[in-house]
Amino acid sequence: MPPASATPKPPNQRTPARQVELILERLDALPTLSPVAVRLLSVVSSDNARIEEIVRLIESDPGLTTRILALIRRASHGLGDRVTTVRHATTMLGLEAIQSAVLGLSIYELFEHAGHEQDNALASGPSLAQLADAPALDRIRLWTHLIGVACAAESLARHNPASGVKPAEAFICGLLHDMGKLSLDLCLPASYARVIALAERRRIASAEAERAVIGLDHHTAAKRLAERWGLPTLLRDAVWFHSRPLESLPAEAPRALLGVLAAARALCRELHIGSSFDFGRAPSSVRCCEEAGLDPGVLGRVTEELHEAVAERCAALGLSIPTAQESMLASIAQANRKLASLNAALDERARQAEAMRAALAAVGRFNQELRDPRRPRSTGRTLALIADSLRSIDAARRAFVAFVVQDAPGDPWHAWYFGAAADQPADSPRSDEIDSPREHDGSCRSLSDMLRAPGADARMLGLLPWLTDCMSGAPDLLKVRAIPLCIGAPVGSMTGEPATVMLTDLDATAAGLTPGVFETLVASWGAAVAATGAIERALRTGECLAASARELEATQARLTEAQALSRLGEMAAGAAHEMNNPLTVIRARAQLLLRRLTNPADRAAAEAIAQGSSQISDLITSMHLLAHPPTPEPGPVRPRELAEIAVRKAMHRTGLECDIDIQVPTYLPHAHVDQEMFSLALSELVANAIQSCAPPSADQNTPHGKVRVHAHIDPTDDRLCFLVEDQGPGMSEHTLAHAFDPFFSERPAGRRRGMGLARARSIIAAHDGTVTLESAPGSGVRARITLPVWRGEQQIGQAA
């Protein structure tokens, strides 16, 4: 007998071990053998058994006496009506034949009496529980098969005397070898109905189906009953080992008897005598005879007398098959039923094969479209392909499909909807954030943890209100199932796929798919969702790394510039310390000479010396201010006023007249900046714009083009922006890249020192702002100052 399978049970059910214990307890509660049978077993097993005592025991039950004599007359070839008393039968046939007859009748009557009580209870007004446990096992067909096996085993033993098997022992073992099926049906009728349905659907042996549904098979049940009733060891071995191959039997097993029993069972299945409710492939009776060392040539004689023997024994036991002709007709009807069942099974397998073909085609198309390099993979596209793949399984009915996705623990839940109508393509999904359950801190609950929770099956998930809200487009909410595609990453995990649940009303079984095939499809779809999630995470990670690299590059550039400015400041400080005293002496002496000299040429030389020393002193001061700008002292000032001050400073510094258009609204609120420093920085930009519009020749004092100064507040982020635009020749790419470098200038030597823009950016940076330049050759220059923080505390409160 094959070992019991370890089929996993759902968490909400009993453990397999405890379930088997409960079933065995119900078996122990079955009625015991009659007192006569129990006493007969005790007497026969005694070494001092006397025929007078055995006869007296049997004759104490007149009904049992009558039925035993009828059974013996029909089974005793050559004796016929000469067997008229129990004493005569015992003397002629021996104690073993009498014991077998008593046991067979007693156990048959026990099971039939319990079965009739169950039938009467159901017929008299069953309760809901009784209706659920209504028996589905056809006892008459099973008993007919058992009697057939018993008669065939008896005949095979009689025709093969060399086997050493006594015909009476072969008969009783054949009659009772499947009594475990009767006992399981009495204890668990509803479960045994599922056993028969499963065995017939899968075309397997009943023992395999019993282990899958109940947790133990009829071999174990029969052995338990045989031990409880104290049946002989030979009968215990018959009910325990009769399905095992002969080569796998233990040494102490009655191999010869079990070989006869196996051949008898195979012959009865070939002749369709009754039904064993075993739907697996039946072994050949000839091969069974050869393996057991029996003569296969006697099978013809056994077959000729089998139907008559079955009819006589059935009549003796009270079964409703009184004649050999009716027994043969019943076998033919059974063969027709089996043929019809096989045809139905073939049709079902053909339908399943077609469904499998459609499913495989759907998976193939799904994977091909998913790997299409022309269309980037995304969550929406992957879910759309899954929806199309699922709907192709049952093309006649366009199933409802929706998905609930949480990218990572704590993220919002999103529902993806796909149109159910034929004119709504699945590749046009709609995604909405749904009202998901919340944790105590207000974050969204982890869908992954809910899917991992014990008992989180599809039916429970479908009843969750957060998922029910996503089913509004389904024709029938009661038919919608929630199927987890990806469990997702648990809370605290750094990696993992998004938690994904598919909602659909597709009935996979009705579409022809077996549960295993549909689970394979679901696993394939789940793997695709997980892979898509990994790809999207990789893309996001790549984008973040690229942004970090750009930020690192900008930070390194700023650090390099800060280091250069620091070195420049150190140099300026040293120059100021070493050069200020000599420059002061030079400037003082030049001014003294300027007062004393009267020659115009000498006075011009002295004046040039004084101006040169002042320029050197100013340059050192500028270098020091660039490296270490003073801390701003912000105060309220209107942007219009800042623009006007900057324009005046620029025109004074350049000495040029220019058409400057100040477009700064007077209604702009006060800016909280250092008026002197900010206006100096803005004047550097205006002066640059004025000089960009400088006349082409020295004798012309009026610049060509217009300078525009504009200010506004950016409504997107409340930043204050100043723009200075000119209509000059613009900047080259090289000039634009180095415009803020100290001492850089494209103008002829002596015109500018190249410190203005660098000083302006240093001042604006001290105000937490930025300065940018936009230009192209021939299109002028646009300089922009942006101040993210420019409102005073009172203004911030009013804006809020």
PDB file of N, CA and C in Angstrom, residues 164-193:
ATOM      1  N   GLY A 164      -2.026 -23.880  -2.102  1.00  0.00           N
ATOM      2  CA  GLY A 164      -2.175 -24.038  -0.665  1.00  0.00           C
ATOM      3  C   GLY A 164      -3.199 -23.118  -0.044  1.00  0.00           C
ATOM      4  N   VAL A 165      -3.943 -22.404  -0.835  1.00  0.00           N
ATOM      5  CA  VAL A 165      -4.953 -21.461  -0.323  1.00  0.00           C
ATOM      6  C   VAL A 165      -6.270 -22.214  -0.204  1.00  0.00           C
ATOM      7  N   LYS A 166      -6.893 -22.161   0.974  1.00  0.00           N
ATOM      8  CA  LYS A 166      -8.171 -22.810   1.205  1.00  0.00           C
ATOM      9  C   LYS A 166      -9.282 -21.979   0.564  1.00  0.00           C
ATOM     10  N   PRO A 167     -10.207 -22.599  -0.188  1.00  0.00           N
ATOM     11  CA  PRO A 167     -11.274 -21.823  -0.845  1.00  0.00           C
ATOM     12  C   PRO A 167     -12.109 -21.000   0.136  1.00  0.00           C
ATOM     13  N   ALA A 168     -12.401 -21.554   1.301  1.00  0.00           N
ATOM     14  CA  ALA A 168     -13.220 -20.809   2.271  1.00  0.00           C
ATOM     15  C   ALA A 168     -12.510 -19.543   2.731  1.00  0.00           C
ATOM     16  N   GLU A 169     -11.191 -19.663   2.973  1.00  0.00           N
ATOM     17  CA  GLU A 169     -10.424 -18.475   3.383  1.00  0.00           C
ATOM     18  C   GLU A 169     -10.364 -17.457   2.242  1.00  0.00           C
ATOM     19  N   ALA A 170     -10.207 -17.960   1.006  1.00  0.00           N
ATOM     20  CA  ALA A 170     -10.177 -17.039  -0.131  1.00  0.00           C
ATOM     21  C   ALA A 170     -11.504 -16.310  -0.265  1.00  0.00           C
ATOM     22  N   PHE A 171     -12.619 -17.026  -0.014  1.00  0.00           N
ATOM     23  CA  PHE A 171     -13.934 -16.391  -0.127  1.00  0.00           C
ATOM     24  C   PHE A 171     -14.108 -15.282   0.899  1.00  0.00           C
ATOM     25  N   ILE A 172     -13.840 -15.556   2.161  1.00  0.00           N
ATOM     26  CA  ILE A 172     -14.079 -14.540   3.191  1.00  0.00           C
ATOM     27  C   ILE A 172     -13.140 -13.352   3.022  1.00  0.00           C
ATOM     28  N   CYS A 173     -11.879 -13.578   2.608  1.00  0.00           N
ATOM     29  CA  CYS A 173     -10.959 -12.456   2.378  1.00  0.00           C
ATOM     30  C   CYS A 173     -11.415 -11.612   1.184  1.00  0.00           C
ATOM     31  N   GLY A 174     -11.913 -12.281   0.121  1.00  0.00           N
ATOM     32  CA  GLY A 174     -12.437 -11.517  -1.010  1.00  0.00           C
ATOM     33  C   GLY A 174     -13.671 -10.726  -0.649  1.00  0.00           C
ATOM     34  N   LEU A 175     -14.525 -11.310   0.217  1.00  0.00           N
ATOM     35  CA  LEU A 175     -15.763 -10.627   0.595  1.00  0.00           C
ATOM     36  C   LEU A 175     -15.502  -9.381   1.432  1.00  0.00           C
ATOM     37  N   LEU A 176     -14.464  -9.398   2.263  1.00  0.00           N
ATOM     38  CA  LEU A 176     -14.258  -8.321   3.222  1.00  0.00           C
ATOM     39  C   LEU A 176     -13.029  -7.462   2.915  1.00  0.00           C
ATOM     40  N   HIS A 177     -12.331  -7.684   1.785  1.00  0.00           N
ATOM     41  CA  HIS A 177     -11.068  -6.971   1.578  1.00  0.00           C
ATOM     42  C   HIS A 177     -11.264  -5.460   1.439  1.00  0.00           C
ATOM     43  N   ASP A 178     -12.425  -5.003   0.972  1.00  0.00           N
ATOM     44  CA  ASP A 178     -12.679  -3.561   0.819  1.00  0.00           C
ATOM     45  C   ASP A 178     -13.675  -3.030   1.837  1.00  0.00           C
ATOM     46  N   MET A 179     -13.764  -3.680   3.017  1.00  0.00           N
ATOM     47  CA  MET A 179     -14.738  -3.190   3.998  1.00  0.00           C
ATOM     48  C   MET A 179     -14.342  -1.814   4.544  1.00  0.00           C
ATOM     49  N   GLY A 180     -13.073  -1.419   4.324  1.00  0.00           N
ATOM     50  CA  GLY A 180     -12.677  -0.067   4.750  1.00  0.00           C
ATOM     51  C   GLY A 180     -13.434   1.014   4.009  1.00  0.00           C
ATOM     52  N   LYS A 181     -13.794   0.788   2.736  1.00  0.00           N
ATOM     53  CA  LYS A 181     -14.575   1.775   1.981  1.00  0.00           C
ATOM     54  C   LYS A 181     -15.960   1.940   2.584  1.00  0.00           C
ATOM     55  N   LEU A 182     -16.578   0.804   2.981  1.00  0.00           N
ATOM     56  CA  LEU A 182     -17.895   0.873   3.614  1.00  0.00           C
ATOM     57  C   LEU A 182     -17.834   1.623   4.934  1.00  0.00           C
ATOM     58  N   SER A 183     -16.777   1.387   5.711  1.00  0.00           N
ATOM     59  CA  SER A 183     -16.667   2.047   7.017  1.00  0.00           C
ATOM     60  C   SER A 183     -16.434   3.548   6.860  1.00  0.00           C
ATOM     61  N   LEU A 184     -15.579   3.959   5.915  1.00  0.00           N
ATOM     62  CA  LEU A 184     -15.354   5.392   5.699  1.00  0.00           C
ATOM     63  C   LEU A 184     -16.615   6.079   5.193  1.00  0.00           C
ATOM     64  N   ASP A 185     -17.385   5.392   4.347  1.00  0.00           N
ATOM     65  CA  ASP A 185     -18.625   5.975   3.850  1.00  0.00           C
ATOM     66  C   ASP A 185     -19.640   6.143   4.976  1.00  0.00           C
ATOM     67  N   LEU A 186     -19.683   5.185   5.930  1.00  0.00           N
ATOM     68  CA  LEU A 186     -20.599   5.313   7.061  1.00  0.00           C
ATOM     69  C   LEU A 186     -20.187   6.457   7.987  1.00  0.00           C
ATOM     70  N   CYS A 187     -18.865   6.627   8.200  1.00  0.00           N
ATOM     71  CA  CYS A 187     -18.387   7.665   9.123  1.00  0.00           C
ATOM     72  C   CYS A 187     -18.384   9.047   8.482  1.00  0.00           C
ATOM     73  N   LEU A 188     -17.977   9.149   7.206  1.00  0.00           N
ATOM     74  CA  LEU A 188     -17.798  10.444   6.534  1.00  0.00           C
ATOM     75  C   LEU A 188     -18.461  10.391   5.158  1.00  0.00           C
ATOM     76  N   PRO A 189     -19.790  10.326   5.103  1.00  0.00           N
ATOM     77  CA  PRO A 189     -20.444  10.169   3.787  1.00  0.00           C
ATOM     78  C   PRO A 189     -20.182  11.325   2.832  1.00  0.00           C
ATOM     79  N   ALA A 190     -20.216  12.574   3.332  1.00  0.00           N
ATOM     80  CA  ALA A 190     -19.992  13.718   2.434  1.00  0.00           C
ATOM     81  C   ALA A 190     -18.562  13.724   1.907  1.00  0.00           C
ATOM     82  N   SER A 191     -17.610  13.437   2.805  1.00  0.00           N
ATOM     83  CA  SER A 191     -16.211  13.398   2.372  1.00  0.00           C
ATOM     84  C   SER A 191     -15.979  12.258   1.397  1.00  0.00           C
ATOM     85  N   TYR A 192     -16.642  11.110   1.648  1.00  0.00           N
ATOM     86  CA  TYR A 192     -16.416   9.997   0.742  1.00  0.00           C
ATOM     87  C   TYR A 192     -17.069  10.230  -0.620  1.00  0.00           C
ATOM     88  N   ALA A 193     -18.120  11.031  -0.649  1.00  0.00           N
ATOM     89  CA  ALA A 193     -18.679  11.412  -1.947  1.00  0.00           C
ATOM     90  C   ALA A 193     -17.663  12.215  -2.750  1.00  0.00           C
TER      91      ALA A 193
END
